[in-house]
CSV table of C-alpha atoms in Angstrom, one decimal:
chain,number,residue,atom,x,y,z
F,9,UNK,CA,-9.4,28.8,-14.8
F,10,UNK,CA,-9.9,26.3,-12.1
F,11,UNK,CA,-9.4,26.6,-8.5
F,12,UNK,CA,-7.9,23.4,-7.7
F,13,UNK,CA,-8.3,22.5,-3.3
F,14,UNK,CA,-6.2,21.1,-0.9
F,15,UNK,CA,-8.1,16.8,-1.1
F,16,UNK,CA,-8.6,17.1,-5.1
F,17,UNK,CA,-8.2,14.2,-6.8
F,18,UNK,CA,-6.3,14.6,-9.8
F,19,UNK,CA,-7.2,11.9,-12.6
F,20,UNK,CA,-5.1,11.5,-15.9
F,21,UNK,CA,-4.4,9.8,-19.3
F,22,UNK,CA,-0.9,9.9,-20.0
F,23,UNK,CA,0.4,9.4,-23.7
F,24,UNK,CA,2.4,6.1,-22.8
F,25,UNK,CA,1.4,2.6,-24.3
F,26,UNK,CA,1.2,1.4,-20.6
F,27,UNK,CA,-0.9,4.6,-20.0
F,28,UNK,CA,-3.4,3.1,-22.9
F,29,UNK,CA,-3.1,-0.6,-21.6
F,30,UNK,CA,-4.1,0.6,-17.8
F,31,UNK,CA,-7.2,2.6,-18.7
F,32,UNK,CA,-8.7,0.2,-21.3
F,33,UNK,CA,-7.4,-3.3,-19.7
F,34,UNK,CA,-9.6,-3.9,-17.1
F,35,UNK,CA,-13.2,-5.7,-18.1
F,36,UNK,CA,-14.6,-2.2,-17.8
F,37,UNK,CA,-12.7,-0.1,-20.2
F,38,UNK,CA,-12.2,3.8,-18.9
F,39,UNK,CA,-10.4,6.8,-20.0
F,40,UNK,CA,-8.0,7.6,-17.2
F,41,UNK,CA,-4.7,5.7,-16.2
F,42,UNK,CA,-3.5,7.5,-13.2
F,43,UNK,CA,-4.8,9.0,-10.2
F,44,UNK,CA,-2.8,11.9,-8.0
F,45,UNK,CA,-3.4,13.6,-5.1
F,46,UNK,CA,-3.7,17.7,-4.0
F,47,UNK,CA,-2.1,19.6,-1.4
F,48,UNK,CA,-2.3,23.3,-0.8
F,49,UNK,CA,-0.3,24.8,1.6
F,50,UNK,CA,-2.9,27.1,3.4
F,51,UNK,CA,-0.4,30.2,4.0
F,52,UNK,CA,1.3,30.5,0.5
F,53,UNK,CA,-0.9,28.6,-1.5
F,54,UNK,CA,1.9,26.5,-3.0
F,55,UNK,CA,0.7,23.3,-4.9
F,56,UNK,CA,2.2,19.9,-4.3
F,57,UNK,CA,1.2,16.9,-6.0
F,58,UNK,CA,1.3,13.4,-4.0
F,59,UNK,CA,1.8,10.5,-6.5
F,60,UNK,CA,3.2,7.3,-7.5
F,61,UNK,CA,5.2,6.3,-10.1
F,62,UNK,CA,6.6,2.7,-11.5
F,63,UNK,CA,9.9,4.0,-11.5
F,64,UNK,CA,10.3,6.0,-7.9
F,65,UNK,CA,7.0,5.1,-5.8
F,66,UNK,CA,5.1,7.6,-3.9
F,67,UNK,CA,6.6,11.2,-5.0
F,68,UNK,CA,5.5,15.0,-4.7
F,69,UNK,CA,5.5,17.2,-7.3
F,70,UNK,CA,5.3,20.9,-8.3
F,71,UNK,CA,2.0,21.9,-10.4
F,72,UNK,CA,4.3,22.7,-12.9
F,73,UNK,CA,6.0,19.6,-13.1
F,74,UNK,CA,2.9,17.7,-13.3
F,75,UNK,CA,1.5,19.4,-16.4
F,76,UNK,CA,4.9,19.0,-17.8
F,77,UNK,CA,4.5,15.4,-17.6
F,78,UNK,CA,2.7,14.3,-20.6
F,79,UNK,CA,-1.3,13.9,-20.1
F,80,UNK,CA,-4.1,13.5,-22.6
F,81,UNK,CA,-6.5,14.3,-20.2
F,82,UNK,CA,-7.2,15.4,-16.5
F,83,UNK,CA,-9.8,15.6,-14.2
F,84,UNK,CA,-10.5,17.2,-11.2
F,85,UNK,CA,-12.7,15.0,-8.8
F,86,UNK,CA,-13.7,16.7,-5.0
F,87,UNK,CA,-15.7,15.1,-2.3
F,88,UNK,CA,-19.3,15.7,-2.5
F,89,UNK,CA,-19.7,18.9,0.2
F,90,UNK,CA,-23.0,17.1,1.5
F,91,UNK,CA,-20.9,13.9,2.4
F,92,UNK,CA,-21.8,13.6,6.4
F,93,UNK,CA,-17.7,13.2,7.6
F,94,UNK,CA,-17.0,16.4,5.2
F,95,UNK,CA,-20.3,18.5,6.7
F,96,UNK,CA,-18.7,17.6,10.0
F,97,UNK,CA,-15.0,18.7,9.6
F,98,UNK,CA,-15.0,20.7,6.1
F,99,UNK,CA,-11.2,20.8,6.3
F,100,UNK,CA,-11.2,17.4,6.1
F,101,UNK,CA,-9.6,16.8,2.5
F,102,UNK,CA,-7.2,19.5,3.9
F,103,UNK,CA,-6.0,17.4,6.7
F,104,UNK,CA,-6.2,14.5,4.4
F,105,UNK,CA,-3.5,16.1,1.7
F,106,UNK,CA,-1.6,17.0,4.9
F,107,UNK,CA,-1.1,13.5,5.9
F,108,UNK,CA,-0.4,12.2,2.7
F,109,UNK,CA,2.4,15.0,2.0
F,110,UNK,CA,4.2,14.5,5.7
F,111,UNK,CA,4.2,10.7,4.8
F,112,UNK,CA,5.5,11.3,1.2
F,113,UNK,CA,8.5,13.6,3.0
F,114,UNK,CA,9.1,11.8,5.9
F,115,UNK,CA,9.8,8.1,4.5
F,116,UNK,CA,10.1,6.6,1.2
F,117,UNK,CA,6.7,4.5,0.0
F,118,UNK,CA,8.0,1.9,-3.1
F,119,UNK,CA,5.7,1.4,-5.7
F,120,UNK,CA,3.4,-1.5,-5.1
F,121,UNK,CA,3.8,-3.9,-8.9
F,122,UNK,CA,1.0,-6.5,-7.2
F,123,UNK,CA,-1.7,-3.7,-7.0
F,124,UNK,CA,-2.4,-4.8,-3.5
F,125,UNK,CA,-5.0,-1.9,-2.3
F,126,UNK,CA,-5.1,-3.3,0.9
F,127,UNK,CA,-1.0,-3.2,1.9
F,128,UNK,CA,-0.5,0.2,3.0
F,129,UNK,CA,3.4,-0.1,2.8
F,130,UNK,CA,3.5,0.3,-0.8
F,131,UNK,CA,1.4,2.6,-3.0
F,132,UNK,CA,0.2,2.1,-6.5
F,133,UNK,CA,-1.3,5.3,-7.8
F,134,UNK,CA,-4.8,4.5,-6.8
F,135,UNK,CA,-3.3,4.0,-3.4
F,136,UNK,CA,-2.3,7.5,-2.4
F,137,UNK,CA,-5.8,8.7,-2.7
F,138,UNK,CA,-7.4,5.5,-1.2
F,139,UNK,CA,-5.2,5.0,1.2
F,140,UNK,CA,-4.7,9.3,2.7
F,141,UNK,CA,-8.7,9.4,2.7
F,142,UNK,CA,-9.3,5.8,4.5
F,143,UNK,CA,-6.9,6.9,7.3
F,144,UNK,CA,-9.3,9.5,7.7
F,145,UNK,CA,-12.2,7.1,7.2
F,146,UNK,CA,-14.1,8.0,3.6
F,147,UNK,CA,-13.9,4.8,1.6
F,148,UNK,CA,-13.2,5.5,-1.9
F,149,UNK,CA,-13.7,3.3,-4.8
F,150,UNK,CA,-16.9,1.9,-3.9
F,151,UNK,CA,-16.5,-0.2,-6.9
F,152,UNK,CA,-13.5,-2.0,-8.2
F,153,UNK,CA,-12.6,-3.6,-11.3
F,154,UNK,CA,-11.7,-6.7,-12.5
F,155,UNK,CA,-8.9,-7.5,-15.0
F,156,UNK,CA,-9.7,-10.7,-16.2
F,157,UNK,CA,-8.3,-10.9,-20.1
F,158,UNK,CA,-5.4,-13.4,-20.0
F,159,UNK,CA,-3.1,-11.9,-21.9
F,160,UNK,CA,-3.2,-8.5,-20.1
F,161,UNK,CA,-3.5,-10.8,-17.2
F,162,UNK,CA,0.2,-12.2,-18.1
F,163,UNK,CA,1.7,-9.0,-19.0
F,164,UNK,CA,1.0,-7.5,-16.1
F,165,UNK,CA,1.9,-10.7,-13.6
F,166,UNK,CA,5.2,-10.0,-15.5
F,167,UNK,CA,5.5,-7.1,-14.2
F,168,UNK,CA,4.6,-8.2,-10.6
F,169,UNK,CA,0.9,-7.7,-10.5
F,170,UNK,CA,-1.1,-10.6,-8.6
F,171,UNK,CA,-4.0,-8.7,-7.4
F,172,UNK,CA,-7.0,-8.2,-10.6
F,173,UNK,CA,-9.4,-7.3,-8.3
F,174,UNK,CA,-8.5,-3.5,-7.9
F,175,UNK,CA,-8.4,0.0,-7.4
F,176,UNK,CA,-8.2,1.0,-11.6
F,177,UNK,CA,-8.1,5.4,-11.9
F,178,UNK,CA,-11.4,5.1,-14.0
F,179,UNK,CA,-13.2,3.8,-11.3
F,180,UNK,CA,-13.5,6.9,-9.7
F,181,UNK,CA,-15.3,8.9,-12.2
F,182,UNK,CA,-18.4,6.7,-11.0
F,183,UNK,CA,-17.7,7.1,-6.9
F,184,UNK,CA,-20.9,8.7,-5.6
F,185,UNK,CA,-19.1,10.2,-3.2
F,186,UNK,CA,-17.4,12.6,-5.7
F,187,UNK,CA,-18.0,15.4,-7.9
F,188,UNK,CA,-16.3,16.6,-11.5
F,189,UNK,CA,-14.9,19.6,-11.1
């Protein structure tokens, strides 16, 4: 019964182990392991989610195939409407979701294993929201967390990781900057 918008943030839990260890690993446990991205097209109203995944990088998906994909929870996060670049240009998240969707079509963006926020050639999930709103200069994740356990530490520099000073999906549910939908 919610209208989702073109800019939404789309936060999850999925059912996974990995899903578990990426929500509650970090030295500020949350509830949410993965962060996607809203686009609707403004004459059809067709749904497309921009995302990233381990196994393909940055990909777009139907709403369908999204909720098909195993999740525990979502949340809908939108920008504050009193935010002074959004009062300015209220089809801002609009033009944001564009961008991010041409990108997604026009080249492929691998996955980004060393959770570098700040390499824009490679996304982590985290990364198509931050990065599709900072091109259009709103700063997200006005607070980032730190993984700093030593064994999730070494699982996850197994995997590639070398940044613990990141962009974690949780995060966002305390950006001032945002609103639950």
């Amino acid at each position: 019964g919610v209208t989702i918008h073109s800019g939404d943030i789309l936060v999850s839990r999925g059912g996974a182990p990995t899903s578990a260890l990426i929500a509650r690993g970090n030295d500020y446990p949350g509830n949410f392991s993965h962060v996607a991205l809203v686009h609707v097209d403004s004459n059809s109203g067709k749904v497309s989610i921009i995302e990233s995944h381990i196994e393909k990088g940055v990909a777009v998906a139907t709403a369908d195939d999204y909720i098909r994909d195993t999740k525990l929870r979502v949340m809908i996060l939108r920008l504050r409407s009193d935010l002074p670049a959004l009062v300015e240009d209220p089809q801002l998240p609009h033009k944001v979701a564009a961008a991010a969707l041409s990108r997604a079509a026009r080249e492929h963006i691998p996955y980004d294993f060393s959770m570098d926020f700040t390499d824009s050639s490679k996304f982590f999930c985290s990364e198509v929201a931050s990065g599709a709103y900072a091109q259009f200069g709103i700063q997200l994740w006005m607070g980032l967390s730190h993984i700093s356990g030593y064994g999730i530490k070494s699982w996850l520099s197994a995997f590639g990781a070398r940044h613990f000073e990141t962009q974690e999906p949780s995060d966002l549910e305390y950006d001032p900057q945002l609103v639950v939908v």
